Amino acid sequence: MDEVQVNQILQNPKFKEMVSRKSKLSWTLTVIMLVVYVGFMLLVGYNKAFLMTSFSGGVTTIGMPLGLSIIVLSFVLCAVYSYIANNKLDALNEEAMREVKAIAQEKGQH
């Protein structure tokens, strides 16, 4: 693949849309995870008393389900990404790849 073909692919509107949507999705999910994680770390650092508070006088503190919920959130965000990538972005990827193959065949015919 030569430089002209690469530039044609990079300028392809479907390819640009696919890259843009994947990037927006990835950054959105990353920001969500970072805000939740950093928020939890700030709670650990600055409000340990709150996290050590017991629900009903037992051994389970508020910090335990909060920490567990962060782990669960990471799996949920992975599932969200997989669902969107497989059901929405794959169609864009296939359209972009068809156009890329057409560009490559066009170059081969000349």
Coordinates of C-alpha atoms in Angstrom, one line a residue:
M1 CA 0.0 0.0 0.0
D2 CA 1.5 3.3 -1.1
E3 CA 1.3 6.7 0.5
V4 CA -1.5 7.8 -1.8
Q5 CA -3.7 4.9 -0.8
V6 CA -3.0 5.6 2.9
N7 CA -4.0 9.2 2.5
Q8 CA -7.2 8.2 0.6
I9 CA -8.1 5.8 3.5
L10 CA -7.3 8.5 6.1
Q11 CA -9.5 11.0 4.3
N12 CA -12.4 8.5 3.9
P13 CA -15.4 9.9 5.7
K14 CA -16.5 6.5 7.0
F15 CA -13.1 5.8 8.4
K16 CA -12.9 9.2 10.0
E17 CA -16.4 8.7 11.6
M18 CA -15.4 5.3 12.9
V19 CA -12.2 6.6 14.4
S20 CA -14.0 9.6 15.9
R21 CA -16.8 7.5 17.4
K22 CA -14.4 4.9 18.9
S23 CA -12.3 7.7 20.3
K24 CA -15.3 9.4 21.9
L25 CA -16.5 6.2 23.4
S26 CA -13.2 5.2 24.8
W27 CA -12.5 8.6 26.3
T28 CA -15.9 8.8 27.8
L29 CA -15.7 5.4 29.5
T30 CA -12.1 6.2 30.6
V31 CA -13.2 9.5 32.2
I32 CA -16.1 7.8 34.0
M33 CA -13.7 5.1 35.4
L34 CA -11.1 7.6 36.4
V35 CA -13.5 10.0 38.1
V36 CA -15.0 7.1 40.2
Y37 CA -11.6 5.6 41.0
V38 CA -10.0 9.0 41.9
G39 CA -13.1 9.9 43.9
F40 CA -12.8 6.7 45.9
M41 CA -9.1 7.3 46.5
L42 CA -9.8 10.8 47.7
L43 CA -12.4 9.3 50.1
V44 CA -9.8 6.9 51.4
G45 CA -7.3 9.6 51.8
Y46 CA -9.5 12.3 53.3
N47 CA -12.5 10.7 54.9
K48 CA -11.6 7.3 56.3
A49 CA -14.1 7.7 59.1
F50 CA -16.9 7.7 56.6
L51 CA -15.6 4.6 54.9
M52 CA -15.2 2.9 58.2
T53 CA -18.8 3.6 59.2
S54 CA -20.7 0.4 59.7
F55 CA -24.1 -0.2 58.0
S56 CA -25.9 -1.6 61.0
G57 CA -23.3 -2.0 63.7
G58 CA -21.9 -5.1 62.1
V59 CA -18.5 -5.8 60.4
T60 CA -19.6 -4.6 57.0
T61 CA -18.5 -1.0 56.5
I62 CA -19.5 1.5 53.8
G63 CA -16.0 1.2 52.2
M64 CA -16.4 -2.5 51.4
P65 CA -19.4 -2.2 49.0
L66 CA -18.0 1.0 47.5
G67 CA -14.7 -0.8 46.7
L68 CA -16.6 -3.7 45.3
S69 CA -18.8 -1.5 43.2
I70 CA -15.7 0.0 41.6
I71 CA -14.6 -3.4 40.5
V72 CA -18.1 -4.2 39.2
L73 CA -18.2 -0.8 37.4
S74 CA -15.1 -1.7 35.5
F75 CA -16.7 -4.9 34.2
V76 CA -19.9 -3.0 33.3
L77 CA -17.9 -0.4 31.4
C78 CA -16.1 -3.2 29.5
A79 CA -19.5 -4.8 28.7
V80 CA -20.8 -1.4 27.5
Y81 CA -17.8 -0.9 25.3
S82 CA -18.1 -4.4 23.8
Y83 CA -21.8 -4.0 23.2
I84 CA -21.4 -0.7 21.4
A85 CA -18.3 -1.8 19.5
N86 CA -19.9 -5.0 18.3
N87 CA -23.4 -3.7 17.5
K88 CA -22.7 -0.2 16.2
L89 CA -19.1 0.4 15.4
D90 CA -18.5 -2.9 13.6
A91 CA -21.0 -1.9 10.9
L92 CA -19.0 1.3 10.3
N93 CA -15.8 -0.7 10.3
E94 CA -17.1 -3.0 7.6
E95 CA -18.3 -0.1 5.5
A96 CA -14.9 1.6 5.8
M97 CA -13.1 -1.7 5.0
R98 CA -15.2 -2.2 1.9
E99 CA -14.2 1.3 0.7
V100 CA -10.5 0.6 1.6
K101 CA -10.6 -2.6 -0.5
A102 CA -12.2 -0.6 -3.4
I103 CA -9.4 1.9 -3.1
A104 CA -6.8 -0.9 -3.1
Q105 CA -8.4 -2.6 -6.1
E106 CA -8.6 0.7 -7.9
K107 CA -4.9 1.3 -7.5
G108 CA -4.2 -2.3 -8.7
Q109 CA -6.1 -1.7 -11.9
H110 CA -4.0 1.3 -12.9

